[in-house]
Amino acid sequence: MSLTSDPPIDKAAGPRVVAPTAADHDALIVVPVRHPWRRVAVAATAVVLAQFLHGLVTNPGWEWGVFVQFFTAETVLKAVWVTLQLTFYGTVLGFALGIVLAFMRLSASPFLSAVAHAYIWAFRSIPLIVQLLFWFNLAYLYKELQFGIPFGPGFFSFDTMNLVGAMSAAVLGLALHQAAYAAEIVRGGVLAVDGGQLEAAAALGIPRHRQLRRIVLPQAMRSILPNAANEIISLFKGTSIVSVMAIGELFHQVQVVYGRNGRVVPLLMVATVWYILLTTVLSVLQHYVERHYAKGAAR
């Protein structure tokens, strides 16, 4: 006999489950999850950020008056234009050659694949500054270039002393260096496309070049673009290395100016802010180009 007033439980049917009513839900007290350490991290980060901004504004060592004076100076603007030219030519020539190298590596010809692999291996192994100095001293290695029958007589030749100037050597070095990385980016994007796409296109009788242009590349661009944009931004910042060749790009021009007036920190801030602004513009362009090629893939 049960010693409680509870109704007996039917062991065969199990305990009876009573559905909660609306009144039960209203009586519940919802307590949000507390994150005390998150608040501590936010507060500590805010304090550090506030101290940094306060130092930027109040520390006289930044010399913001000198910064404003030289930020839009004619010499600095010309240097920014040179930097943009180096980035543009290096990117266009580098990716054009990189696409060729990528398809050489994907070729069924062992010879073409080996040549492309050797090029990529060599130019990724040699530091960029060494490559630039080699091209800048091309006249020391080859006094003249001769055109004619291979391993036979030449028809005409010309002196290399004035063939490759500082700007040409910089563009050539940046483009050849960039091509090695661009080739691997393009190759990875092409390999990311499902092979069934090509099989279906071949079954429909679509020509090979049209398969590449209308099927493979539009899909490969989704994988290529993020890495390619990173390489372009790296190239844009990497143009500062051509200062060793006395080319008047942004970093070199800033060095020249602070070498004359001794205002090192504000002039470095001039270069820093220009790099940040132009990198931001490239990042915005990257966003819109990626969104264009993501049509049909992203919801």
XYZ file of C-alpha atoms in Angstrom:
299
model
C 0.000 0.000 0.000
C 1.353 3.436 -0.960
C 2.254 5.699 1.930
C 1.796 8.880 -0.177
C -1.241 10.559 -1.610
C 0.150 10.403 -5.171
C -1.891 8.387 -7.623
C -0.454 4.988 -8.449
C 1.783 4.800 -11.536
C 0.957 2.316 -14.232
C 4.308 0.570 -14.687
C 3.307 -0.759 -18.092
C 2.392 2.666 -19.469
C 5.187 4.538 -17.660
C 4.977 7.942 -15.999
C 2.474 10.383 -17.405
C 4.036 13.455 -19.062
C 2.067 16.636 -18.678
C 2.650 19.263 -21.407
C 3.577 22.714 -20.051
C 0.922 25.350 -20.381
C 1.261 28.984 -21.442
C 1.110 30.033 -17.826
C 4.092 27.806 -17.071
C 6.102 29.479 -19.856
C 5.205 32.933 -18.580
C 6.376 32.006 -15.120
C 9.839 31.014 -16.348
C 12.644 33.476 -15.662
C 15.112 33.602 -18.579
C 18.635 34.300 -17.368
C 21.144 35.200 -20.132
C 24.461 33.391 -20.196
C 27.071 35.467 -18.450
C 30.524 35.979 -19.982
C 32.576 37.779 -17.325
C 35.935 37.138 -18.993
C 34.647 38.459 -22.291
C 33.761 41.720 -20.590
C 37.197 41.854 -18.998
C 38.830 41.320 -22.418
C 36.669 44.042 -23.992
C 37.504 46.490 -21.206
C 41.251 45.761 -21.368
C 41.283 46.111 -25.171
C 39.349 49.378 -24.995
C 41.812 50.792 -22.449
C 44.840 49.833 -24.576
C 43.213 51.279 -27.706
C 42.315 54.504 -25.922
C 45.879 54.868 -24.630
C 47.274 54.303 -28.123
C 44.964 56.893 -29.692
C 45.721 59.337 -26.885
C 49.428 58.891 -27.549
C 48.931 59.511 -31.265
C 47.168 62.768 -30.565
C 49.224 64.146 -27.675
C 52.760 62.826 -28.299
C 54.726 65.657 -29.979
C 57.145 63.125 -31.472
C 54.644 62.252 -34.204
C 54.888 65.831 -35.554
C 51.501 65.842 -37.263
C 52.168 69.284 -38.699
C 55.088 67.891 -40.710
C 52.901 64.938 -41.712
C 50.204 67.242 -43.104
C 52.823 69.327 -44.892
C 54.306 66.395 -46.828
C 51.295 64.078 -47.205
C 50.134 65.777 -50.415
C 53.485 67.218 -51.453
C 54.205 67.027 -55.181
C 57.206 64.755 -54.744
C 55.186 62.331 -52.600
C 52.288 62.260 -55.080
C 54.699 61.528 -57.940
C 56.192 58.712 -55.860
C 52.721 57.275 -55.231
C 52.115 57.286 -58.994
C 55.384 55.420 -59.590
C 54.380 52.849 -56.968
C 51.013 52.329 -58.667
C 52.727 51.922 -62.047
C 55.098 49.296 -60.679
C 52.173 47.440 -59.099
C 50.066 47.580 -62.278
C 52.765 46.442 -64.689
C 54.070 43.800 -62.303
C 50.567 42.416 -61.789
C 49.510 42.375 -65.452
C 52.752 40.895 -66.778
C 53.164 38.554 -63.811
C 49.696 37.032 -64.036
C 49.836 36.832 -67.845
C 53.020 34.770 -67.606
C 51.651 32.936 -64.564
C 48.619 31.707 -66.506
C 50.910 30.341 -69.222
C 53.093 28.617 -66.625
C 50.058 27.176 -64.844
C 48.772 25.484 -67.992
C 52.280 24.315 -68.843
C 52.366 22.561 -65.459
C 48.950 21.044 -66.174
C 50.060 19.976 -69.653
C 50.324 16.322 -70.589
C 53.786 17.056 -71.990
C 56.433 16.058 -69.425
C 58.877 18.546 -70.940
C 56.557 21.565 -70.650
C 55.521 20.538 -67.160
C 59.143 20.142 -66.061
C 60.161 23.534 -67.492
C 57.279 25.286 -65.721
C 58.039 23.467 -62.476
C 61.721 24.450 -62.701
C 60.826 28.106 -63.338
C 58.469 28.218 -60.360
C 61.012 26.469 -58.145
C 63.808 28.850 -59.134
C 61.954 32.150 -58.877
C 60.325 31.233 -55.570
C 63.714 30.247 -54.166
C 65.691 33.362 -55.125
C 64.964 36.474 -53.000
C 63.294 39.285 -54.896
C 66.046 41.790 -54.118
C 68.625 39.457 -55.676
C 66.518 39.099 -58.828
C 66.138 42.863 -59.118
C 69.879 43.438 -58.827
C 70.591 40.740 -61.441
C 68.293 42.422 -63.968
C 69.683 45.845 -63.077
C 73.183 44.542 -63.899
C 72.198 42.730 -67.086
C 74.714 44.753 -69.111
C 77.515 43.370 -66.931
C 76.533 39.794 -67.825
C 75.705 40.348 -71.508
C 77.392 43.175 -73.377
C 75.070 42.797 -76.353
C 72.076 40.770 -77.475
C 72.142 39.134 -80.887
C 69.226 37.844 -82.960
C 69.635 35.252 -85.685
C 69.712 31.504 -86.223
C 70.005 29.573 -82.919
C 73.585 28.332 -82.483
C 74.385 29.948 -85.837
C 75.128 33.353 -87.351
C 73.331 36.425 -86.069
C 71.513 38.930 -88.231
C 71.598 41.980 -85.978
C 72.576 42.884 -82.431
C 72.325 45.812 -80.060
C 74.100 47.052 -76.984
C 72.538 46.204 -73.598
C 74.086 49.106 -71.706
C 70.993 51.284 -72.081
C 68.527 48.501 -72.813
C 67.386 47.849 -69.249
C 67.097 50.935 -67.087
C 66.200 51.040 -63.434
C 62.434 51.192 -64.044
C 62.513 48.437 -66.678
C 64.612 46.215 -64.436
C 62.181 46.786 -61.564
C 59.129 45.905 -63.671
C 60.877 42.870 -65.148
C 62.025 41.588 -61.773
C 58.649 42.123 -60.103
C 56.745 40.524 -62.991
C 58.963 37.429 -63.248
C 58.883 36.993 -59.473
C 55.114 37.439 -59.371
C 54.608 34.958 -62.218
C 55.961 32.080 -60.130
C 53.358 32.656 -57.414
C 50.559 33.493 -59.854
C 51.152 30.195 -61.673
C 50.516 28.176 -58.520
C 47.439 30.245 -57.654
C 45.933 29.710 -61.111
C 46.863 26.019 -61.144
C 45.214 25.507 -57.754
C 42.052 27.260 -58.936
C 41.823 25.135 -62.075
C 42.353 21.925 -60.119
C 39.554 22.979 -57.737
C 37.002 22.727 -60.571
C 35.197 19.404 -60.584
C 36.444 17.153 -63.384
C 32.876 16.148 -64.154
C 32.316 19.630 -65.571
C 34.844 19.000 -68.331
C 33.523 15.514 -68.975
C 30.005 16.869 -69.405
C 31.245 19.654 -71.681
C 33.221 17.178 -73.798
C 30.155 14.926 -74.058
C 28.183 17.901 -75.396
C 30.861 18.530 -78.028
C 31.968 21.906 -76.670
C 35.409 22.867 -78.067
C 38.342 22.678 -75.710
C 39.125 26.405 -75.736
C 35.488 27.226 -75.038
C 35.436 24.768 -72.133
C 38.353 26.631 -70.641
C 36.934 30.108 -71.243
C 33.277 29.567 -70.358
C 33.316 26.684 -67.869
C 36.663 26.218 -66.142
C 37.904 29.772 -65.598
C 34.610 31.300 -64.306
C 34.433 28.577 -61.645
C 38.161 28.644 -60.925
C 38.011 32.400 -60.319
C 36.218 31.782 -57.016
C 39.312 30.013 -55.729
C 41.824 32.194 -57.562
C 40.587 35.640 -56.536
C 41.249 35.644 -52.761
C 44.820 34.393 -53.167
C 45.433 36.581 -56.219
C 44.242 39.663 -54.333
C 46.614 38.856 -51.485
C 49.484 38.584 -53.965
C 48.614 41.911 -55.583
C 48.515 43.641 -52.204
C 51.818 42.004 -51.267
C 53.299 43.184 -54.562
C 52.015 46.704 -53.933
C 53.779 46.831 -50.572
C 56.766 44.916 -51.938
C 57.499 47.655 -54.473
C 59.321 49.400 -51.620
C 62.190 46.968 -52.171
C 63.062 48.643 -55.480
C 64.392 51.553 -53.417
C 67.741 49.726 -53.555
C 67.814 50.699 -57.249
C 67.203 54.390 -56.461
C 63.777 54.383 -58.143
C 61.584 57.216 -56.911
C 58.728 55.114 -55.554
C 56.954 56.032 -52.323
C 59.299 54.549 -49.733
C 62.449 55.733 -51.527
C 61.104 59.264 -51.861
C 60.193 59.363 -48.184
C 63.723 58.251 -47.335
C 65.156 61.029 -49.487
C 63.005 63.651 -47.770
C 63.709 62.607 -44.192
C 67.391 62.226 -45.098
C 67.378 65.953 -45.807
C 65.230 67.328 -42.992
C 65.730 64.642 -40.316
C 61.950 64.233 -39.704
C 61.999 60.434 -39.809
C 58.804 59.533 -37.916
C 56.327 61.901 -39.641
C 57.709 60.998 -43.075
C 57.385 57.294 -42.316
C 53.784 57.985 -41.281
C 53.217 59.642 -44.660
C 54.263 56.426 -46.406
C 52.306 54.295 -43.933
C 49.030 56.168 -44.434
C 49.387 56.093 -48.227
C 49.990 52.342 -48.123
C 46.948 51.875 -45.875
C 44.683 53.985 -48.096
C 45.677 52.296 -51.336
C 45.528 48.821 -49.788
C 42.008 49.626 -48.593
C 41.002 50.591 -52.138
C 42.399 47.299 -53.458
C 40.512 45.392 -50.761
C 37.231 47.093 -51.723
C 37.801 46.224 -55.393
C 38.547 42.650 -54.358
C 35.209 42.486 -52.509
C 33.174 43.544 -55.550
C 35.049 41.312 -57.983
C 34.605 38.319 -55.675
C 30.908 39.092 -55.333
C 30.581 39.181 -59.121
C 32.138 35.724 -59.576
C 30.191 34.319 -56.623
C 26.882 34.700 -58.453
C 25.022 31.425 -58.439
C 27.289 29.973 -55.752
C 26.523 32.172 -52.734
C 23.011 32.630 -51.425
